[in-house]
Coordinates of C-alpha atoms in Angstrom, one line a residue:
M1 CA -42.1 -11.0 32.0
K2 CA -40.4 -12.4 35.1
K3 CA -40.7 -10.3 38.3
A4 CA -38.3 -9.7 41.1
V5 CA -38.4 -7.5 44.3
L6 CA -35.3 -6.0 45.9
H7 CA -35.6 -5.1 49.6
L8 CA -33.2 -2.7 51.2
D9 CA -32.9 -0.6 54.3
K10 CA -30.5 2.3 54.5
Y11 CA -29.7 1.5 58.1
F12 CA -28.5 -2.0 57.3
K13 CA -25.1 -1.9 55.6
V14 CA -22.7 -4.6 54.5
G15 CA -19.8 -2.2 54.9
E16 CA -17.7 0.6 53.3
V17 CA -16.2 -0.2 49.9
D18 CA -12.4 -0.2 49.9
K19 CA -11.5 1.4 46.6
R20 CA -8.8 -1.2 46.1
I21 CA -11.4 -3.8 45.2
F22 CA -11.2 -2.1 41.8
G23 CA -7.6 -3.0 41.4
S24 CA -5.9 -4.7 38.4
F25 CA -2.8 -6.6 37.5
I26 CA 0.1 -6.3 35.1
E27 CA 2.5 -9.2 34.7
H28 CA 5.7 -9.6 32.7
G29 CA 4.2 -12.1 30.3
G30 CA 2.9 -11.8 26.7
R31 CA 2.3 -8.2 25.6
A32 CA 1.1 -6.8 28.9
V33 CA 4.2 -4.7 29.4
Y34 CA 6.0 -4.7 26.1
G35 CA 3.6 -3.5 23.4
G36 CA 0.9 -3.0 26.0
I37 CA 1.9 -0.2 28.4
Y38 CA 5.4 0.3 27.0
Q39 CA 6.4 0.5 23.3
P40 CA 9.3 2.9 22.5
G41 CA 9.2 4.0 18.9
S42 CA 5.5 3.8 18.7
P43 CA 3.7 7.0 17.5
F44 CA 1.6 6.6 20.7
A45 CA 4.7 6.6 23.0
D46 CA 5.7 9.4 25.3
E47 CA 9.2 10.5 25.9
N48 CA 9.8 7.5 28.3
G49 CA 8.4 4.9 25.8
F50 CA 5.0 4.4 27.6
R51 CA 1.9 4.4 25.4
K52 CA -0.3 7.4 25.9
D53 CA -3.4 5.8 24.4
T54 CA -3.2 2.9 26.8
A55 CA -2.5 5.1 29.8
E56 CA -5.6 7.2 29.0
L57 CA -7.9 4.1 28.9
V58 CA -6.3 2.9 32.2
R59 CA -6.9 6.3 33.8
N60 CA -10.6 6.2 32.8
L61 CA -11.0 3.0 34.7
R62 CA -9.8 4.7 38.0
V63 CA -7.7 1.7 39.0
P64 CA -6.4 2.5 42.5
V65 CA -3.8 -0.3 42.7
I66 CA -2.0 -2.5 40.2
R67 CA -0.4 -5.8 41.2
Y68 CA 3.1 -6.2 39.7
P69 CA 5.3 -7.9 38.3
G70 CA 3.5 -11.3 38.6
G71 CA 1.9 -13.7 38.7
N72 CA 3.8 -16.8 37.8
F73 CA 6.6 -14.6 36.5
V74 CA 7.6 -13.4 39.9
S75 CA 8.5 -16.8 41.2
G76 CA 11.7 -16.7 39.1
Y77 CA 12.3 -13.0 39.0
R78 CA 15.5 -11.2 40.1
W79 CA 14.3 -7.7 40.8
E80 CA 17.9 -6.4 40.5
D81 CA 17.8 -7.2 36.8
G82 CA 15.3 -4.5 36.3
V83 CA 17.0 -1.5 37.9
G84 CA 19.9 0.7 36.9
P85 CA 21.2 1.5 33.4
K86 CA 19.1 -0.2 30.7
A87 CA 22.1 -1.0 28.6
S88 CA 23.5 -3.2 31.3
R89 CA 20.3 -5.1 32.2
P90 CA 20.5 -8.8 31.3
V91 CA 18.1 -10.8 29.1
R92 CA 16.7 -13.7 31.0
A93 CA 14.8 -16.8 30.1
D94 CA 11.4 -16.6 31.8
L95 CA 10.4 -20.2 32.7
A96 CA 6.9 -19.2 33.7
W97 CA 5.8 -18.2 30.1
S98 CA 8.7 -19.7 28.1
S99 CA 9.6 -16.2 26.9
L100 CA 12.6 -13.9 26.9
E101 CA 12.6 -10.9 29.3
D102 CA 15.0 -8.1 28.6
N103 CA 14.2 -6.1 31.7
S104 CA 13.9 -2.8 30.0
V105 CA 10.9 -2.1 32.3
G106 CA 11.5 -2.8 36.0
T107 CA 10.6 -1.6 39.5
D108 CA 11.4 2.1 39.0
E109 CA 9.8 2.5 35.6
F110 CA 6.7 0.7 36.6
A111 CA 6.3 2.7 39.9
E112 CA 6.5 5.9 37.9
W113 CA 4.0 4.7 35.3
A114 CA 1.6 3.6 37.9
K115 CA 1.7 7.1 39.5
S116 CA 1.1 8.7 36.1
V117 CA -2.2 6.7 35.7
G118 CA -3.4 7.4 39.2
S119 CA -2.5 4.0 40.7
E120 CA -0.4 2.6 43.5
V121 CA 1.7 -0.5 43.1
M122 CA 0.9 -3.8 44.8
M123 CA 4.3 -5.4 44.7
A124 CA 4.8 -9.1 44.6
V125 CA 8.0 -10.7 45.8
N126 CA 9.7 -13.9 44.7
L127 CA 9.3 -16.6 47.3
G128 CA 9.7 -19.3 44.8
T129 CA 13.3 -19.4 43.8
R130 CA 14.3 -16.7 46.3
G131 CA 13.3 -15.8 49.9
P132 CA 12.9 -13.5 52.8
E133 CA 16.2 -11.6 52.4
D134 CA 15.6 -10.7 48.8
A135 CA 12.1 -9.5 49.7
K136 CA 13.5 -7.3 52.5
N137 CA 16.1 -5.9 50.1
L138 CA 13.5 -5.0 47.5
L139 CA 11.4 -3.3 50.3
E140 CA 14.5 -1.3 51.3
Y141 CA 15.1 -0.3 47.7
C142 CA 11.5 0.9 47.3
N143 CA 10.7 2.5 50.6
F144 CA 13.7 3.4 52.7
P145 CA 14.5 7.1 52.3
S146 CA 18.3 7.1 52.1
G147 CA 21.5 6.1 53.8
T148 CA 21.5 2.3 53.2
Y149 CA 22.9 0.2 50.5
Y150 CA 19.6 -0.4 48.6
S151 CA 18.1 3.0 49.2
D152 CA 21.2 4.7 48.0
L153 CA 21.2 2.4 45.0
R154 CA 17.7 3.6 44.1
I155 CA 18.9 7.2 44.4
S156 CA 22.0 6.5 42.2
N157 CA 19.6 5.1 39.6
G158 CA 17.8 8.5 39.5
Y159 CA 14.9 8.1 42.0
R160 CA 15.6 10.2 45.0
E161 CA 12.2 9.9 46.5
P162 CA 11.1 6.5 47.8
H163 CA 8.2 4.7 46.0
H164 CA 6.3 4.3 49.2
I165 CA 4.8 0.9 48.3
K166 CA 2.5 -0.2 51.1
L167 CA 0.8 -3.4 49.8
W168 CA 3.0 -6.5 49.2
C169 CA 2.2 -10.0 47.9
L170 CA 4.4 -12.6 49.6
G171 CA 4.8 -14.9 46.6
N172 CA 2.3 -16.1 44.0
E173 CA 0.2 -19.3 43.9
M174 CA 2.7 -21.2 46.0
D175 CA 0.1 -24.1 46.4
G176 CA 0.4 -24.8 42.6
P177 CA 2.7 -27.5 41.3
W178 CA 3.1 -25.4 38.1
Q179 CA 4.8 -22.7 40.2
M180 CA 8.6 -22.3 40.3
G181 CA 9.5 -23.1 43.9
H182 CA 6.2 -24.7 44.7
K183 CA 5.9 -25.4 48.4
T184 CA 3.8 -27.4 50.8
A185 CA 1.5 -25.4 53.1
A186 CA 3.8 -25.8 56.0
E187 CA 6.9 -24.9 54.0
Y188 CA 5.2 -21.8 52.6
G189 CA 3.7 -20.8 56.0
R190 CA 7.1 -20.7 57.6
T191 CA 8.6 -18.8 54.7
V192 CA 5.9 -16.2 54.6
A193 CA 6.0 -15.8 58.4
E194 CA 9.7 -15.0 58.3
T195 CA 9.3 -12.8 55.2
G196 CA 6.5 -10.8 56.7
R197 CA 8.4 -10.4 60.0
L198 CA 11.6 -9.1 58.3
M199 CA 9.6 -6.7 56.1
K200 CA 7.7 -5.2 59.0
M201 CA 10.8 -4.9 61.1
L202 CA 12.1 -2.6 58.3
D203 CA 8.8 -0.8 57.5
P204 CA 6.0 -1.4 60.0
S205 CA 3.5 0.4 57.8
V206 CA 3.5 -2.2 55.1
E207 CA 0.5 -4.6 54.5
C208 CA 1.3 -8.2 53.6
V209 CA -0.8 -10.6 51.5
A210 CA -0.2 -14.3 51.9
C211 CA -1.1 -16.8 49.2
G212 CA -4.3 -18.6 49.7
S213 CA -5.5 -21.3 47.2
S214 CA -5.1 -20.7 43.5
S215 CA -8.7 -21.7 42.9
Y216 CA -11.7 -23.1 44.8
G217 CA -11.1 -26.4 43.1
M218 CA -7.5 -27.0 44.4
P219 CA -7.2 -30.4 46.2
T220 CA -5.5 -28.7 49.1
F221 CA -8.1 -26.0 49.5
G222 CA -9.1 -25.4 53.1
S223 CA -6.2 -27.3 54.6
W224 CA -3.8 -25.0 52.8
E225 CA -5.4 -21.9 54.3
E226 CA -5.6 -23.3 57.8
T227 CA -1.9 -24.4 57.8
V228 CA -0.6 -21.1 56.4
L229 CA -2.6 -19.1 58.9
D230 CA -1.5 -21.2 61.8
E231 CA 2.1 -20.4 60.8
A232 CA 1.9 -16.8 59.7
Y233 CA -1.3 -15.2 61.2
D234 CA 0.5 -12.5 63.1
Q235 CA 2.7 -11.4 60.2
I236 CA 0.1 -11.0 57.5
D237 CA -2.9 -8.8 56.8
Y238 CA -4.7 -10.5 53.9
L239 CA -5.1 -13.9 52.4
S240 CA -5.4 -14.1 48.6
L241 CA -7.9 -15.9 46.5
H242 CA -7.6 -16.5 42.7
Q243 CA -10.3 -17.8 40.3
Y244 CA -10.9 -17.9 36.6
F245 CA -13.8 -19.1 34.5
G246 CA -14.5 -20.2 31.0
N247 CA -17.5 -21.3 28.9
R248 CA -15.8 -24.4 27.5
E249 CA -18.9 -26.5 27.2
G250 CA -20.9 -23.8 25.5
D251 CA -23.5 -23.7 28.2
T252 CA -24.2 -19.9 28.7
A253 CA -26.6 -20.3 31.6
E254 CA -24.2 -22.5 33.5
F255 CA -21.3 -20.1 32.7
L256 CA -23.3 -17.1 34.0
A257 CA -23.8 -18.9 37.3
S258 CA -20.1 -18.9 37.9
N259 CA -20.0 -15.9 40.2
N260 CA -21.8 -18.1 42.8
V261 CA -18.5 -20.1 43.0
I262 CA -16.8 -16.9 44.1
D263 CA -19.5 -16.3 46.7
R264 CA -18.9 -19.8 48.2
F265 CA -15.1 -19.4 47.9
I266 CA -15.1 -16.1 49.9
N267 CA -17.5 -17.4 52.5
S268 CA -15.4 -20.5 53.0
V269 CA -12.1 -18.6 53.4
V270 CA -13.6 -16.0 55.7
S271 CA -14.8 -18.9 57.9
I272 CA -11.3 -20.4 58.0
C273 CA -9.7 -17.0 58.8
D274 CA -12.2 -16.5 61.6
S275 CA -11.7 -20.0 62.9
V276 CA -8.0 -19.5 63.2
Q277 CA -8.6 -16.1 64.8
S278 CA -10.8 -17.8 67.4
K279 CA -8.2 -20.5 68.1
R280 CA -5.6 -17.9 68.7
H281 CA -7.8 -15.6 70.8
S282 CA -6.6 -12.9 68.5
K283 CA -8.1 -9.4 68.2
K284 CA -6.7 -9.2 64.6
R285 CA -8.9 -10.0 61.7
I286 CA -7.5 -11.3 58.4
N287 CA -9.3 -9.9 55.4
I288 CA -9.4 -11.0 51.7
S289 CA -7.4 -10.0 48.7
F290 CA -9.0 -11.5 45.6
D291 CA -6.0 -10.5 43.6
E292 CA -6.6 -12.6 40.4
W293 CA -10.1 -13.0 38.9
N294 CA -11.4 -13.0 35.3
V295 CA -12.7 -15.0 32.4
W296 CA -9.9 -16.9 30.8
Y297 CA -10.2 -19.6 28.2
H298 CA -10.6 -18.2 24.7
S299 CA -6.8 -18.1 24.0
N300 CA -5.9 -21.6 25.3
E301 CA -5.7 -23.3 21.9
A302 CA -3.7 -20.5 20.3
D303 CA -1.3 -20.3 23.3
G304 CA -0.4 -23.9 22.7
K305 CA 0.9 -23.1 19.2
L306 CA 3.2 -20.2 20.2
K307 CA 6.9 -20.3 19.5
K308 CA 8.9 -20.5 22.7
W309 CA 11.7 -18.1 23.8
T310 CA 10.6 -15.0 22.0
K311 CA 10.1 -11.6 23.6
A312 CA 6.5 -10.4 24.2
P313 CA 4.6 -13.2 22.3
H314 CA 0.9 -12.8 21.7
L315 CA 0.1 -14.8 24.8
L316 CA -3.2 -15.2 26.7
E317 CA -4.9 -12.7 24.4
D318 CA -8.5 -13.6 25.1
V319 CA -11.0 -11.8 22.8
Y320 CA -13.9 -11.2 25.1
N321 CA -17.5 -11.5 24.0
F322 CA -20.8 -10.1 25.4
E323 CA -21.5 -13.0 27.7
D324 CA -18.1 -12.6 29.3
A325 CA -19.0 -9.0 30.1
L326 CA -22.2 -10.2 31.8
L327 CA -20.2 -12.6 34.1
V328 CA -17.6 -9.9 34.8
G329 CA -20.5 -7.6 35.9
S330 CA -21.9 -10.3 38.2
I331 CA -18.4 -10.9 39.7
L332 CA -18.1 -7.2 40.5
I333 CA -21.5 -7.3 42.2
T334 CA -20.4 -10.3 44.2
L335 CA -17.3 -8.5 45.4
L336 CA -19.4 -5.5 46.4
R337 CA -21.7 -7.7 48.4
H338 CA -18.6 -9.0 50.3
C339 CA -17.0 -5.6 50.8
D340 CA -16.9 -6.1 54.6
R341 CA -14.1 -8.7 54.1
V342 CA -12.9 -8.3 50.5
K343 CA -10.7 -5.2 50.8
V344 CA -8.5 -5.8 47.7
A345 CA -9.3 -7.3 44.3
C346 CA -7.5 -7.3 41.0
L347 CA -9.0 -7.9 37.6
A348 CA -6.4 -10.0 35.9
Q349 CA -5.0 -8.5 33.8
L350 CA -5.1 -4.9 32.5
V351 CA -3.7 -4.7 29.0
N352 CA -3.5 -7.4 26.2
V353 CA -3.2 -10.4 28.5
I354 CA -6.7 -11.5 29.5
A355 CA -7.5 -7.8 29.6
P356 CA -10.2 -5.2 29.2
I357 CA -7.8 -3.1 27.0
M358 CA -6.1 -4.3 23.8
T359 CA -3.4 -2.6 21.7
S360 CA -1.9 -2.9 18.2
D361 CA 0.7 -0.8 16.4
T362 CA -2.2 1.3 15.1
G363 CA -4.2 2.0 18.3
A364 CA -5.8 0.8 21.5
W365 CA -9.4 -0.2 22.2
K366 CA -11.8 -1.4 24.8
Q367 CA -13.0 -5.0 25.1
T368 CA -16.5 -5.9 26.2
I369 CA -15.5 -6.5 29.8
Y370 CA -14.1 -2.9 30.0
Y371 CA -17.6 -1.5 30.5
P372 CA -19.0 -3.2 33.6
F373 CA -15.6 -2.6 35.3
Y374 CA -15.6 1.1 34.2
Y375 CA -19.0 1.9 35.6
T376 CA -18.7 -0.2 38.8
S377 CA -15.3 1.4 39.5
R378 CA -16.6 4.9 39.0
Y379 CA -20.0 4.6 40.8
G380 CA -19.6 1.6 43.1
R381 CA -17.8 3.5 45.9
G382 CA -19.6 4.2 49.2
K383 CA -21.5 2.0 51.5
V384 CA -23.0 -1.3 50.2
L385 CA -26.5 -1.7 51.5
E386 CA -27.7 -5.1 52.7
T387 CA -30.2 -6.3 50.2
V388 CA -32.6 -9.3 49.9
A389 CA -33.9 -10.2 46.4
D390 CA -37.1 -12.2 45.9
G391 CA -37.2 -13.5 42.4
P392 CA -37.1 -16.5 40.1
V393 CA -34.2 -19.0 40.1
Y394 CA -32.8 -21.6 37.7
E395 CA -30.9 -24.9 38.3
S396 CA -27.1 -25.0 37.8
K397 CA -25.1 -28.2 37.8
R398 CA -22.3 -26.7 39.9
C399 CA -24.1 -24.2 42.0
G400 CA -27.6 -25.5 42.6
K401 CA -30.4 -23.0 42.5
V402 CA -29.1 -19.7 41.1
P403 CA -31.1 -16.4 41.0
F404 CA -31.7 -14.9 37.6
L405 CA -31.0 -11.6 39.3
D406 CA -27.6 -10.4 40.5
S407 CA -27.8 -7.1 42.3
A408 CA -26.0 -4.7 44.7
A409 CA -26.9 -1.3 45.9
V410 CA -24.2 1.3 46.9
W411 CA -25.1 4.5 48.8
D412 CA -22.6 7.4 48.5
E413 CA -23.8 9.7 51.2
K414 CA -21.2 12.4 50.5
K415 CA -22.3 12.7 46.8
D416 CA -26.0 12.1 47.6
A417 CA -26.2 9.2 45.2
V418 CA -27.5 5.6 45.2
T419 CA -26.4 3.2 42.5
L420 CA -28.0 -0.1 41.8
F421 CA -26.1 -2.6 39.7
A422 CA -28.1 -5.5 38.3
V423 CA -27.7 -8.4 35.9
N424 CA -30.6 -10.3 34.4
K425 CA -29.2 -13.7 33.6
D426 CA -32.3 -14.9 31.9
L427 CA -31.4 -15.6 28.2
R428 CA -35.1 -15.4 27.0
E429 CA -37.2 -13.1 29.2
D430 CA -37.0 -9.5 30.4
M431 CA -37.5 -9.0 34.2
E432 CA -39.5 -6.3 36.0
L433 CA -37.6 -5.2 39.1
T434 CA -39.2 -3.2 41.9
C435 CA -37.6 -1.7 44.9
D436 CA -39.1 0.4 47.8
L437 CA -36.9 3.5 48.2
R438 CA -39.2 5.6 50.4
Q439 CA -36.4 5.8 53.0
L440 CA -34.3 7.6 50.5
E441 CA -36.3 10.7 49.9
G442 CA -35.5 13.3 47.3
Y443 CA -33.8 11.1 44.9
R444 CA -34.5 11.0 41.1
I445 CA -33.2 8.7 38.4
A446 CA -30.1 10.3 36.8
E447 CA -29.4 7.5 34.3
H448 CA -30.1 3.9 33.5
V449 CA -27.2 2.4 31.6
V450 CA -27.7 -0.9 29.8
L451 CA -25.1 -3.3 28.3
T452 CA -26.8 -5.9 26.1
N453 CA -26.5 -7.6 22.7
D454 CA -28.6 -10.1 20.8
D455 CA -25.5 -12.1 20.1
G456 CA -23.8 -13.5 23.2
K457 CA -20.7 -14.1 21.2
A458 CA -20.4 -10.5 19.9
V459 CA -17.0 -9.0 20.4
D460 CA -15.4 -5.5 20.2
T461 CA -12.4 -5.2 17.9
E462 CA -10.1 -2.4 16.6
S463 CA -12.1 -2.2 13.4
D464 CA -15.5 -2.5 15.1
P465 CA -15.0 -1.1 18.7
D466 CA -18.6 -0.4 19.5
R467 CA -20.4 -3.5 18.6
V468 CA -20.9 -4.3 22.3
A469 CA -21.2 -0.9 24.1
P470 CA -23.4 0.6 26.8
R471 CA -26.4 2.6 26.0
K472 CA -28.3 5.1 28.3
N473 CA -31.7 3.8 27.2
G474 CA -32.8 1.8 30.2
V475 CA -36.5 1.7 31.1
S476 CA -37.0 2.7 34.7
K477 CA -39.1 5.1 36.8
L478 CA -39.3 6.3 40.4
E479 CA -42.9 7.1 41.6
N480 CA -44.1 7.5 45.1
G481 CA -40.9 6.1 46.5
T482 CA -41.0 2.9 44.4
L483 CA -38.4 2.2 41.8
T484 CA -39.7 0.1 38.8
A485 CA -37.2 -1.0 36.2
V486 CA -37.2 -3.3 33.2
L487 CA -34.1 -5.4 33.1
G488 CA -33.8 -6.7 29.5
K489 CA -33.0 -10.4 28.9
H490 CA -29.3 -11.1 29.3
S491 CA -28.4 -7.6 30.3
W492 CA -26.1 -5.7 32.7
N493 CA -27.7 -2.6 34.2
M494 CA -26.6 0.4 36.3
I495 CA -29.3 2.7 37.7
R496 CA -28.0 5.8 39.3
L497 CA -30.2 8.0 41.6
T498 CA -29.1 11.4 42.7
K499 CA -30.6 14.4 44.5

């Protein structure tokens, strides 16, 4: 059995976890909205047409913020199409996903739904085919109390109280040539600076997220961030990162090393942000919004065969397996370890479209990736402790030497709880983990939850929803201040200690 030692000190902290790192994302594409959260006529629908079974699974995840309405979709979106009487809302051709959008769900309906599941909205504005004035108008519609054209329009549509949306994405993936209204870094930087300036003139309390690179591998990565920050540093609060992964080569060990790409990505962007801060002699610090991340590759072949210009096609419906859940668990650990600078993050997406939740006409169920997100969202809140892990490594083609152990420790002083999240990436051997916890007197092991499966390709389906499911059968003990745990081969683990 391999052995690893985790060192921690309760006086050395990475930082406080911002709950918004457990955010998610719903885009008008595929069946995320129509058939996912909203399905009038369904036996699961409430009086407003929203699915109650989906809403309950979302509530259980405790998602504090949901990015909306895109994504690629937002770069061609006219928000006015989605407000007012539904009978008069137009059907539009959505160029992002070659689909038809009937706008029966829009800003008001989504804001109300988000509130019903305990979430806030992270609103994205169209800086592709539109610009600063349209963004300012949407903000006025959402946040201004009354007495102006757009606030009174909201009231006339039946929503007297403002939606109070505080977090705003200024465009989406504007560095990408696939994006409607794609811009150079200089073009986008000037646009986002003016957009942010107008929005904060109207509502100084809003926080603005500027588009960083759409992935670590973008040819403009680095220069894009620096140029955008040079133009818009004073008007923005966060810079976004996006990254997806897939095991296309069938190399599971290499696939499980992928979260190290995120680690490098974050470190690089933080360095650029701080460099621009230093150049400007600014007291303001730009933090990170990792507002799209997930595994995405299973549906690629099927997506290429879909018929164009239909409403709510079965698009991007990845069926996630057990090894995907392991990587999602590791990515969440990586985000926790960067909680000092990553303040917002969004698992993309939430329902049906590359999502932890799937629906059909007969029900809703959890995919494998639901579980590490569920437990980390519920128990990964507090202060992340600085940890050093001594243990075995393996060689990755992309990432060099990669530890078999991914881990993070979160101390919730208010609830007198310490939670250790750990992934053993070894596909063949168990690992014995030890950790000196004598500084944390009076704690006991409350539970050791394990997610594992002998088949890395095992999936959860509507007919077999518990094939990959967590078990509270972990092997761990705490004696004389030393925690000893066995992390099974290819397993995700959560060890909770309470007083």
